[in-house]
DNA sequence: CATCAATAATTGATATATCAACAATTATTT
DNA sequence: AAATAATTGTTGATATATCAATTATTGATG
């Protein structure tokens, strides 16, 4: 039987988890009480002011139900406001609060730094090539 | 602010999830009621008969607590037997049952097929290079 | 316009991830 | 040998993932 750690999925999994834990650790260390996943949602609202939760779920590649619950936590934390959308009562209208805006920007700085560290000694071309390969794998799995 | 989907972490995340969902779907479609994560644990027991739960957690890159709970599910499903280790009463002794052995092998076949599909049109050299890059990222995050 | 289909979001159930606290056992130190 | 430290695993609490069922609303069709 093929050894576990020879597979690409294994390395992918390990890399993603290592990166994610590393990034999360640095955010905590800087004193911010937010997860990377929560920040990604704040960021997608910041970048797309009129976005729906459905679209967020596609962007951050998570289930609709997860988005609802994470957003509830972000509201509890005072980073987001949820209202009924004026032109479509099925939708929600998400707005960043002042502290929501601040933490989105602050954590973004840390995220950029994280990326720099994670990609140390890897040239831009190689990163691009890796992205292309990952994209090809994604296509193959559809 | 940098767009979300330009980042490597994003593509990594997406690729891993897509691959995982794809693999999981194929396992279900073949009629097996087991998750990829559960199968990975069965497989690591099959490959390392005297393994501890601590070591499993390192191999599959998960928390100790998660391993305990997943193993409990595998016991409930009749795939694993847990006993006290004869020479160290702190440890557990994990053994695959007959159906545990069978499903480990069966799902392995599907996993090999999944990998082939996922890596279609990607040559061996590129896969190896991607693994190396991912490994480099892992090192950078330590 | 009444009905049916589609869409947006929520909720429930179960599995898993993570951290911290804990219990049991074994190893080490003095 | 007794005290202390280290190791192995479990449990509790909370967050998240996933699927299915449900509600509310809007859109489409006859």
mmCIF file of C-alpha atoms (C1' of nucleotides) in Angstrom:
data_model
loop_
_atom_site.group_PDB
_atom_site.id
_atom_site.type_symbol
_atom_site.label_atom_id
_atom_site.label_comp_id
_atom_site.label_asym_id
_atom_site.label_seq_id
_atom_site.Cartn_x
_atom_site.Cartn_y
_atom_site.Cartn_z
ATOM 1 C CA UNK A 1 0.000 0.000 0.000
ATOM 2 C CA UNK A 2 1.278 3.424 -0.908
ATOM 3 C CA UNK A 3 2.716 5.391 1.976
ATOM 4 C CA UNK A 4 0.529 8.152 3.303
ATOM 5 C CA UNK A 5 2.910 11.050 3.067
ATOM 6 C CA UNK A 6 3.806 10.450 -0.567
ATOM 7 C CA UNK A 7 0.535 11.873 -1.762
ATOM 8 C CA UNK A 8 0.022 15.374 -3.014
ATOM 9 C CA UNK A 9 -3.160 15.789 -0.997
ATOM 10 C CA UNK A 10 -1.157 15.103 2.112
ATOM 11 C CA UNK A 11 1.423 17.765 1.350
ATOM 12 C CA UNK A 12 -1.299 20.196 0.334
ATOM 13 C CA UNK A 13 -3.144 19.594 3.570
ATOM 14 C CA UNK A 14 -0.023 19.929 5.646
ATOM 15 C CA UNK A 15 1.074 23.094 3.882
ATOM 16 C CA UNK A 16 -2.296 24.739 4.222
ATOM 17 C CA UNK A 17 -2.582 23.865 7.894
ATOM 18 C CA UNK A 18 0.953 24.949 8.673
ATOM 19 C CA UNK A 19 0.454 28.257 6.893
ATOM 20 C CA UNK A 20 -2.909 28.821 8.494
ATOM 21 C CA UNK A 21 -1.664 28.062 11.996
ATOM 22 C CA UNK A 22 1.370 30.244 11.432
ATOM 23 C CA UNK A 23 -0.802 33.113 10.230
ATOM 24 C CA UNK A 24 -3.265 32.654 13.062
ATOM 25 C CA UNK A 25 -0.478 32.626 15.630
ATOM 26 C CA UNK A 26 0.897 35.930 14.339
ATOM 27 C CA UNK A 27 -2.508 37.577 14.432
ATOM 28 C CA UNK A 28 -3.008 36.501 18.049
ATOM 29 C CA UNK A 29 0.514 37.532 18.932
ATOM 30 C CA UNK A 30 -0.250 41.018 17.642
ATOM 31 C CA UNK A 31 -3.157 41.134 20.075
ATOM 32 C CA UNK A 32 -6.112 40.646 17.728
ATOM 33 C CA UNK A 33 -8.872 38.300 18.831
ATOM 34 C CA UNK A 34 -10.065 37.176 15.431
ATOM 35 C CA UNK A 35 -9.595 34.108 13.279
ATOM 36 C CA UNK A 36 -8.236 34.196 9.757
ATOM 37 C CA UNK A 37 -11.578 32.901 8.522
ATOM 38 C CA UNK A 38 -13.458 35.680 10.286
ATOM 39 C CA UNK A 39 -11.071 38.246 8.886
ATOM 40 C CA UNK A 40 -11.553 36.891 5.368
ATOM 41 C CA UNK A 41 -15.262 37.554 5.689
ATOM 42 C CA UNK A 42 -14.720 41.096 6.957
ATOM 43 C CA UNK A 43 -12.326 41.639 4.079
ATOM 44 C CA UNK A 44 -14.755 40.404 1.466
ATOM 45 C CA UNK A 45 -17.402 42.773 2.830
ATOM 46 C CA UNK A 46 -14.902 45.629 2.779
ATOM 47 C CA UNK A 47 -14.008 44.920 -0.822
ATOM 48 C CA UNK A 48 -17.578 44.349 -1.989
ATOM 49 C CA UNK A 49 -19.935 46.612 -0.062
ATOM 50 C CA UNK A 50 -23.186 45.218 -1.489
ATOM 51 C CA UNK A 51 -22.238 41.565 -1.283
ATOM 52 C CA UNK A 52 -24.683 38.791 -0.306
ATOM 53 C CA UNK A 53 -23.883 36.005 2.126
ATOM 54 C CA UNK A 54 -24.219 33.571 -0.746
ATOM 55 C CA UNK A 55 -21.483 35.373 -2.627
ATOM 56 C CA UNK A 56 -19.283 35.488 0.454
ATOM 57 C CA UNK A 57 -19.645 31.754 0.791
ATOM 58 C CA UNK A 58 -18.434 31.332 -2.770
ATOM 59 C CA UNK A 59 -15.516 33.725 -2.320
ATOM 60 C CA UNK A 60 -14.218 32.201 0.882
ATOM 61 C CA UNK A 61 -15.158 28.716 -0.262
ATOM 62 C CA UNK A 62 -17.299 27.791 2.683
ATOM 63 C CA UNK A 63 -20.806 26.558 3.290
ATOM 64 C CA UNK A 64 -23.690 28.996 3.528
ATOM 65 C CA UNK A 65 -24.511 27.818 7.029
ATOM 66 C CA UNK A 66 -20.960 28.458 8.208
ATOM 67 C CA UNK A 67 -21.114 31.994 6.878
ATOM 68 C CA UNK A 68 -24.307 32.723 8.782
ATOM 69 C CA UNK A 69 -22.715 31.541 12.014
ATOM 70 C CA UNK A 70 -19.371 33.247 11.551
ATOM 71 C CA UNK A 71 -21.159 36.480 10.723
ATOM 72 C CA UNK A 72 -23.174 36.134 13.920
ATOM 73 C CA UNK A 73 -19.903 35.951 15.854
ATOM 74 C CA UNK A 74 -18.583 39.016 14.041
ATOM 75 C CA UNK A 75 -21.748 40.896 14.959
ATOM 76 C CA UNK A 76 -21.386 39.795 18.575
ATOM 77 C CA UNK A 77 -17.806 41.063 18.511
ATOM 78 C CA UNK A 78 -18.997 44.439 17.240
ATOM 79 C CA UNK A 79 -17.276 44.284 13.857
ATOM 80 C CA UNK A 80 -20.318 43.963 11.625
ATOM 81 C CA UNK A 81 -23.871 45.236 11.388
ATOM 82 C CA UNK A 82 -26.579 43.160 9.753
ATOM 83 C CA UNK A 83 -29.735 44.765 8.422
ATOM 84 C CA UNK A 84 -32.409 43.829 5.939
ATOM 85 C CA UNK A 85 -31.500 44.821 2.417
ATOM 86 C CA UNK A 86 -33.627 47.786 1.287
ATOM 87 C CA UNK A 87 -34.454 46.442 -2.165
ATOM 88 C CA UNK A 88 -34.678 42.708 -1.458
ATOM 89 C CA UNK A 89 -36.041 41.610 1.852
ATOM 90 C CA UNK A 90 -34.539 38.131 1.527
ATOM 91 C CA UNK A 91 -31.033 39.537 1.567
ATOM 92 C CA UNK A 92 -29.031 40.962 4.412
ATOM 93 C CA UNK A 93 -27.172 44.223 4.271
ATOM 94 C CA UNK A 94 -23.745 43.927 5.863
ATOM 95 C CA UNK A 95 -21.797 46.967 7.033
ATOM 96 C CA UNK A 96 -18.465 47.182 8.790
ATOM 97 C CA UNK A 97 -18.411 49.138 12.034
ATOM 98 C CA UNK A 98 -15.530 51.446 12.884
ATOM 99 C CA UNK A 99 -13.694 48.751 14.815
ATOM 100 C CA UNK A 100 -14.551 46.308 12.039
ATOM 101 C CA UNK A 101 -12.850 48.534 9.480
ATOM 102 C CA UNK A 102 -9.872 49.007 11.733
ATOM 103 C CA UNK A 103 -9.262 45.331 12.425
ATOM 104 C CA UNK A 104 -9.703 44.464 8.761
ATOM 105 C CA UNK A 105 -6.923 46.846 7.816
ATOM 106 C CA UNK A 106 -4.689 45.945 10.749
ATOM 107 C CA UNK A 107 -4.910 42.223 10.173
ATOM 108 C CA UNK A 108 -4.335 42.804 6.483
ATOM 109 C CA UNK A 109 -0.941 44.256 7.331
ATOM 110 C CA UNK A 110 -0.112 41.140 9.308
ATOM 111 C CA UNK A 111 -1.381 38.948 6.486
ATOM 112 C CA UNK A 112 0.925 40.653 4.022
ATOM 113 C CA UNK A 113 3.844 40.128 6.377
ATOM 114 C CA UNK A 114 2.866 36.478 6.817
ATOM 115 C CA UNK A 115 2.835 35.944 3.104
ATOM 116 C CA UNK A 116 6.262 37.473 2.747
ATOM 117 C CA UNK A 117 7.637 35.158 5.396
ATOM 118 C CA UNK A 118 5.900 32.094 3.986
ATOM 119 C CA UNK A 119 7.243 32.747 0.500
ATOM 120 C CA UNK A 120 10.793 33.546 1.542
ATOM 121 C CA UNK A 121 13.371 32.116 -0.862
ATOM 122 C CA UNK A 122 10.697 31.322 -3.399
ATOM 123 C CA UNK A 123 10.752 33.484 -6.486
ATOM 124 C CA UNK A 124 7.682 35.110 -7.946
ATOM 125 C CA UNK A 125 7.763 32.884 -10.990
ATOM 126 C CA UNK A 126 7.654 29.725 -8.893
ATOM 127 C CA UNK A 127 4.729 31.053 -6.893
ATOM 128 C CA UNK A 128 2.861 31.792 -10.085
ATOM 129 C CA UNK A 129 3.611 28.357 -11.414
ATOM 130 C CA UNK A 130 2.381 26.767 -8.225
ATOM 131 C CA UNK A 131 -0.847 28.738 -8.452
ATOM 132 C CA UNK A 132 -1.304 27.537 -12.017
ATOM 133 C CA UNK A 133 -0.789 23.944 -11.018
ATOM 134 C CA UNK A 134 -3.185 24.246 -8.112
ATOM 135 C CA UNK A 135 -5.683 25.775 -10.502
ATOM 136 C CA UNK A 136 -5.239 22.837 -12.861
ATOM 137 C CA UNK A 137 -5.902 20.407 -10.003
ATOM 138 C CA UNK A 138 -9.031 22.377 -9.129
ATOM 139 C CA UNK A 139 -10.235 22.089 -12.718
ATOM 140 C CA UNK A 140 -9.548 18.356 -12.773
ATOM 141 C CA UNK A 141 -11.694 17.848 -9.697
ATOM 142 C CA UNK A 142 -14.809 19.397 -11.152
ATOM 143 C CA UNK B 1 -6.157 46.524 -0.407
ATOM 144 C CA UNK B 2 -4.976 43.411 -2.167
ATOM 145 C CA UNK B 3 -7.712 41.330 -3.687
ATOM 146 C CA UNK B 4 -8.577 38.197 -1.782
ATOM 147 C CA UNK B 5 -8.164 35.639 -4.493
ATOM 148 C CA UNK B 6 -4.697 36.735 -5.500
ATOM 149 C CA UNK B 7 -3.127 35.142 -2.484
ATOM 150 C CA UNK B 8 -1.448 31.786 -2.428
ATOM 151 C CA UNK B 9 -3.207 30.770 0.775
ATOM 152 C CA UNK B 10 -6.485 31.306 -0.983
ATOM 153 C CA UNK B 11 -5.575 29.073 -3.907
ATOM 154 C CA UNK B 12 -4.122 26.494 -1.552
ATOM 155 C CA UNK B 13 -7.286 26.466 0.502
ATOM 156 C CA UNK B 14 -9.495 26.243 -2.527
ATOM 157 C CA UNK B 15 -7.441 23.475 -4.089
ATOM 158 C CA UNK B 16 -7.386 21.423 -0.942
ATOM 159 C CA UNK B 17 -11.108 21.781 -0.364
ATOM 160 C CA UNK B 18 -11.969 21.025 -3.962
ATOM 161 C CA UNK B 19 -9.786 17.944 -3.972
ATOM 162 C CA UNK B 20 -11.115 16.792 -0.620
ATOM 163 C CA UNK B 21 -14.751 17.247 -1.605
ATOM 164 C CA UNK B 22 -14.115 15.519 -4.903
ATOM 165 C CA UNK B 23 -12.442 12.588 -3.156
ATOM 166 C CA UNK B 24 -15.163 12.385 -0.529
ATOM 167 C CA UNK B 25 -17.879 12.423 -3.166
ATOM 168 C CA UNK B 26 -16.301 9.507 -4.998
ATOM 169 C CA UNK B 27 -15.976 7.457 -1.827
ATOM 170 C CA UNK B 28 -19.660 7.989 -1.023
ATOM 171 C CA UNK B 29 -20.628 7.297 -4.606
ATOM 172 C CA UNK B 30 -18.891 3.932 -4.346
ATOM 173 C CA UNK B 31 -21.111 3.164 -1.364
ATOM 174 C CA UNK B 32 -18.676 3.591 1.508
ATOM 175 C CA UNK B 33 -19.885 5.443 4.582
ATOM 176 C CA UNK B 34 -16.567 6.821 5.756
ATOM 177 C CA UNK B 35 -14.814 10.169 5.580
ATOM 178 C CA UNK B 36 -11.394 10.689 4.067
ATOM 179 C CA UNK B 37 -10.124 11.716 7.478
ATOM 180 C CA UNK B 38 -11.432 8.541 9.072
ATOM 181 C CA UNK B 39 -9.877 6.470 6.323
ATOM 182 C CA UNK B 40 -6.516 8.186 6.807
ATOM 183 C CA UNK B 41 -6.513 7.050 10.424
ATOM 184 C CA UNK B 42 -7.397 3.476 9.491
ATOM 185 C CA UNK B 43 -4.645 3.590 6.921
ATOM 186 C CA UNK B 44 -2.044 4.844 9.358
ATOM 187 C CA UNK B 45 -2.943 2.035 11.766
ATOM 188 C CA UNK B 46 -2.728 -0.485 8.914
ATOM 189 C CA UNK B 47 0.714 0.767 7.944
ATOM 190 C CA UNK B 48 2.028 1.073 11.499
ATOM 191 C CA UNK B 49 0.518 -1.675 13.651
ATOM 192 C CA UNK B 50 1.989 -0.527 16.980
ATOM 193 C CA UNK B 51 1.296 3.187 16.494
ATOM 194 C CA UNK B 52 0.168 5.493 19.312
ATOM 195 C CA UNK B 53 -2.626 8.023 18.982
ATOM 196 C CA UNK B 54 -0.046 10.751 19.473
ATOM 197 C CA UNK B 55 1.853 9.513 16.445
ATOM 198 C CA UNK B 56 -1.335 9.273 14.408
ATOM 199 C CA UNK B 57 -2.081 12.874 15.245
ATOM 200 C CA UNK B 58 1.323 13.869 13.892
ATOM 201 C CA UNK B 59 0.959 11.800 10.740
ATOM 202 C CA UNK B 60 -2.471 13.049 9.822
ATOM 203 C CA UNK B 61 -1.706 16.528 11.103
ATOM 204 C CA UNK B 62 -4.593 16.797 13.505
ATOM 205 C CA UNK B 63 -5.130 17.512 17.155
ATOM 206 C CA UNK B 64 -4.918 14.753 19.732
ATOM 207 C CA UNK B 65 -8.469 15.392 20.847
ATOM 208 C CA UNK B 66 -9.765 15.033 17.306
ATOM 209 C CA UNK B 67 -8.008 11.699 16.959
ATOM 210 C CA UNK B 68 -9.633 10.381 20.119
ATOM 211 C CA UNK B 69 -13.059 11.302 18.821
ATOM 212 C CA UNK B 70 -12.596 10.080 15.280
ATOM 213 C CA UNK B 71 -11.277 6.784 16.626
ATOM 214 C CA UNK B 72 -14.364 6.492 18.792
ATOM 215 C CA UNK B 73 -16.502 6.820 15.666
ATOM 216 C CA UNK B 74 -14.414 4.174 13.904
ATOM 217 C CA UNK B 75 -14.924 1.849 16.851
ATOM 218 C CA UNK B 76 -18.667 2.521 16.785
ATOM 219 C CA UNK B 77 -18.663 1.689 13.076
ATOM 220 C CA UNK B 78 -16.939 -1.608 13.788
ATOM 221 C CA UNK B 79 -13.704 -0.826 11.947
ATOM 222 C CA UNK B 80 -11.338 -0.578 14.909
ATOM 223 C CA UNK B 81 -10.720 -2.219 18.264
ATOM 224 C CA UNK B 82 -9.176 -0.269 21.118
ATOM 225 C CA UNK B 83 -7.471 -2.058 24.004
ATOM 226 C CA UNK B 84 -4.956 -1.115 26.646
ATOM 227 C CA UNK B 85 -1.403 -1.570 25.447
ATOM 228 C CA UNK B 86 0.180 -4.582 27.157
ATOM 229 C CA UNK B 87 3.530 -2.970 27.962
ATOM 230 C CA UNK B 88 2.442 0.625 28.666
ATOM 231 C CA UNK B 89 -0.881 1.157 30.333
ATOM 232 C CA UNK B 90 -1.033 4.788 29.240
ATOM 233 C CA UNK B 91 -1.164 3.781 25.605
ATOM 234 C CA UNK B 92 -3.958 2.267 23.593
ATOM 235 C CA UNK B 93 -3.574 -0.705 21.328
ATOM 236 C CA UNK B 94 -5.403 -0.224 18.047
ATOM 237 C CA UNK B 95 -6.332 -3.131 15.791
ATOM 238 C CA UNK B 96 -8.252 -3.190 12.550
ATOM 239 C CA UNK B 97 -11.243 -5.518 12.391
ATOM 240 C CA UNK B 98 -11.983 -7.560 9.306
ATOM 241 C CA UNK B 99 -14.332 -4.950 7.907
ATOM 242 C CA UNK B 100 -11.807 -2.271 8.921
ATOM 243 C CA UNK B 101 -9.133 -3.951 6.832
ATOM 244 C CA UNK B 102 -11.499 -4.334 3.933
ATOM 245 C CA UNK B 103 -12.651 -0.757 3.822
ATOM 246 C CA UNK B 104 -9.093 0.524 4.190
ATOM 247 C CA UNK B 105 -8.051 -1.384 1.078
ATOM 248 C CA UNK B 106 -11.218 -0.607 -0.865
ATOM 249 C CA UNK B 107 -11.075 3.111 -0.221
ATOM 250 C CA UNK B 108 -7.380 3.091 -1.034
ATOM 251 C CA UNK B 109 -8.263 1.945 -4.530
ATOM 252 C CA UNK B 110 -10.636 4.856 -4.886
ATOM 253 C CA UNK B 111 -8.025 7.233 -3.491
ATOM 254 C CA UNK B 112 -5.509 6.134 -6.117
ATOM 255 C CA UNK B 113 -8.094 6.694 -8.819
ATOM 256 C CA UNK B 114 -8.915 10.116 -7.377
ATOM 257 C CA UNK B 115 -5.288 11.127 -7.458
ATOM 258 C CA UNK B 116 -4.970 10.059 -11.064
ATOM 259 C CA UNK B 117 -7.954 12.165 -12.023
ATOM 260 C CA UNK B 118 -6.811 15.158 -9.998
ATOM 261 C CA UNK B 119 -3.361 15.117 -11.582
ATOM 262 C CA UNK B 120 -4.556 14.613 -15.137
ATOM 263 C CA UNK B 121 -2.504 16.626 -17.637
ATOM 264 C CA UNK B 122 0.106 17.425 -15.017
ATOM 265 C CA UNK B 123 3.410 15.714 -15.510
ATOM 266 C CA UNK B 124 5.254 13.906 -12.754
ATOM 267 C CA UNK B 125 8.020 16.478 -12.714
ATOM 268 C CA UNK B 126 5.582 19.324 -12.091
ATOM 269 C CA UNK B 127 3.938 17.424 -9.248
ATOM 270 C CA UNK B 128 7.313 16.854 -7.656
ATOM 271 C CA UNK B 129 8.195 20.510 -8.055
ATOM 272 C CA UNK B 130 4.916 21.533 -6.458
ATOM 273 C CA UNK B 131 5.594 19.225 -3.533
ATOM 274 C CA UNK B 132 9.013 20.803 -3.096
ATOM 275 C CA UNK B 133 7.572 24.291 -3.125
ATOM 276 C CA UNK B 134 4.884 23.362 -0.640
ATOM 277 C CA UNK B 135 7.581 21.846 1.531
ATOM 278 C CA UNK B 136 9.547 25.081 1.334
ATOM 279 C CA UNK B 137 6.480 27.040 2.437
ATOM 280 C CA UNK B 138 6.036 24.626 5.341
ATOM 281 C CA UNK B 139 9.634 25.221 6.396
ATOM 282 C CA UNK B 140 9.221 28.981 6.155
ATOM 283 C CA UNK B 141 6.237 28.860 8.498
ATOM 284 C CA UNK B 142 8.084 27.153 11.335
ATOM 285 C "C1'" DC C 1 -53.554 37.457 -9.886
ATOM 286 C "C1'" DA C 2 -52.867 32.789 -8.124
ATOM 287 C "C1'" DT C 3 -49.650 29.272 -8.265
ATOM 288 C "C1'" DC C 4 -45.298 27.449 -8.629
ATOM 289 C "C1'" DA C 5 -40.363 27.809 -8.885
ATOM 290 C "C1'" DA C 6 -36.175 30.024 -7.554
ATOM 291 C "C1'" DT C 7 -33.387 32.541 -4.298
ATOM 292 C "C1'" DA C 8 -31.418 34.164 0.380
ATOM 293 C "C1'" DA C 9 -30.753 33.079 4.671
ATOM 294 C "C1'" DT C 10 -31.476 30.413 8.994
ATOM 295 C "C1'" DT C 11 -31.679 26.360 11.892
ATOM 296 C "C1'" DG C 12 -30.875 21.480 13.477
ATOM 297 C "C1'" DA C 13 -27.981 17.543 13.670
ATOM 298 C "C1'" DT C 14 -23.663 15.563 13.590
ATOM 299 C "C1'" DA C 15 -18.598 15.554 12.764
ATOM 300 C "C1'" DT C 16 -14.408 17.825 13.366
ATOM 301 C "C1'" DA C 17 -10.792 21.498 15.087
ATOM 302 C "C1'" DT C 18 -8.691 23.716 18.794
ATOM 303 C "C1'" DC C 19 -7.421 24.952 23.317
ATOM 304 C "C1'" DA C 20 -7.281 24.093 28.065
ATOM 305 C "C1'" DA C 21 -7.827 21.286 32.006
ATOM 306 C "C1'" DC C 22 -7.483 16.836 33.705
ATOM 307 C "C1'" DA C 23 -6.457 11.699 34.945
ATOM 308 C "C1'" DA C 24 -3.644 7.825 34.685
ATOM 309 C "C1'" DT C 25 0.628 5.915 34.126
ATOM 310 C "C1'" DT C 26 5.534 5.814 33.546
ATOM 311 C "C1'" DA C 27 10.212 7.928 33.836
ATOM 312 C "C1'" DT C 28 13.488 10.754 36.280
ATOM 313 C "C1'" DT C 29 15.592 12.888 40.044
ATOM 314 C "C1'" DT C 30 17.197 13.460 44.521
ATOM 315 C "C1'" DA D 1 11.637 4.922 47.764
ATOM 316 C "C1'" DA D 2 9.214 9.473 47.567
ATOM 317 C "C1'" DA D 3 8.618 13.457 45.035
ATOM 318 C "C1'" DT D 4 8.573 15.459 40.677
ATOM 319 C "C1'" DA D 5 8.379 15.567 35.735
ATOM 320 C "C1'" DA D 6 7.005 13.774 31.396
ATOM 321 C "C1'" DT D 7 3.970 11.121 28.525
ATOM 322 C "C1'" DT D 8 -0.548 9.303 26.805
ATOM 323 C "C1'" DG D 9 -4.987 9.852 26.315
ATOM 324 C "C1'" DT D 10 -9.755 11.782 27.569
ATOM 325 C "C1'" DT D 11 -13.163 15.349 28.313
ATOM 326 C "C1'" DG D 12 -15.374 20.044 28.189
ATOM 327 C "C1'" DA D 13 -16.199 24.249 25.810
ATOM 328 C "C1'" DT D 14 -16.554 26.729 21.765
ATOM 329 C "C1'" DA D 15 -15.992 27.440 16.731
ATOM 330 C "C1'" DT D 16 -16.499 25.634 12.317
ATOM 331 C "C1'" DA D 17 -17.931 22.243 8.328
ATOM 332 C "C1'" DT D 18 -21.467 19.875 6.074
ATOM 333 C "C1'" DC D 19 -25.889 18.252 4.800
ATOM 334 C "C1'" DA D 20 -30.744 18.507 4.960
ATOM 335 C "C1'" DA D 21 -34.901 20.751 6.108
ATOM 336 C "C1'" DT D 22 -37.243 25.068 6.666
ATOM 337 C "C1'" DT D 23 -38.787 30.078 6.321
ATOM 338 C "C1'" DA D 24 -39.349 34.255 3.959
ATOM 339 C "C1'" DT D 25 -39.357 36.586 -0.049
ATOM 340 C "C1'" DT D 26 -39.186 37.401 -4.921
ATOM 341 C "C1'" DG D 27 -39.652 35.976 -9.814
ATOM 342 C "C1'" DA D 28 -41.908 33.526 -13.451
ATOM 343 C "C1'" DT D 29 -45.826 31.368 -15.647
ATOM 344 C "C1'" DG D 30 -50.176 30.132 -16.772
#
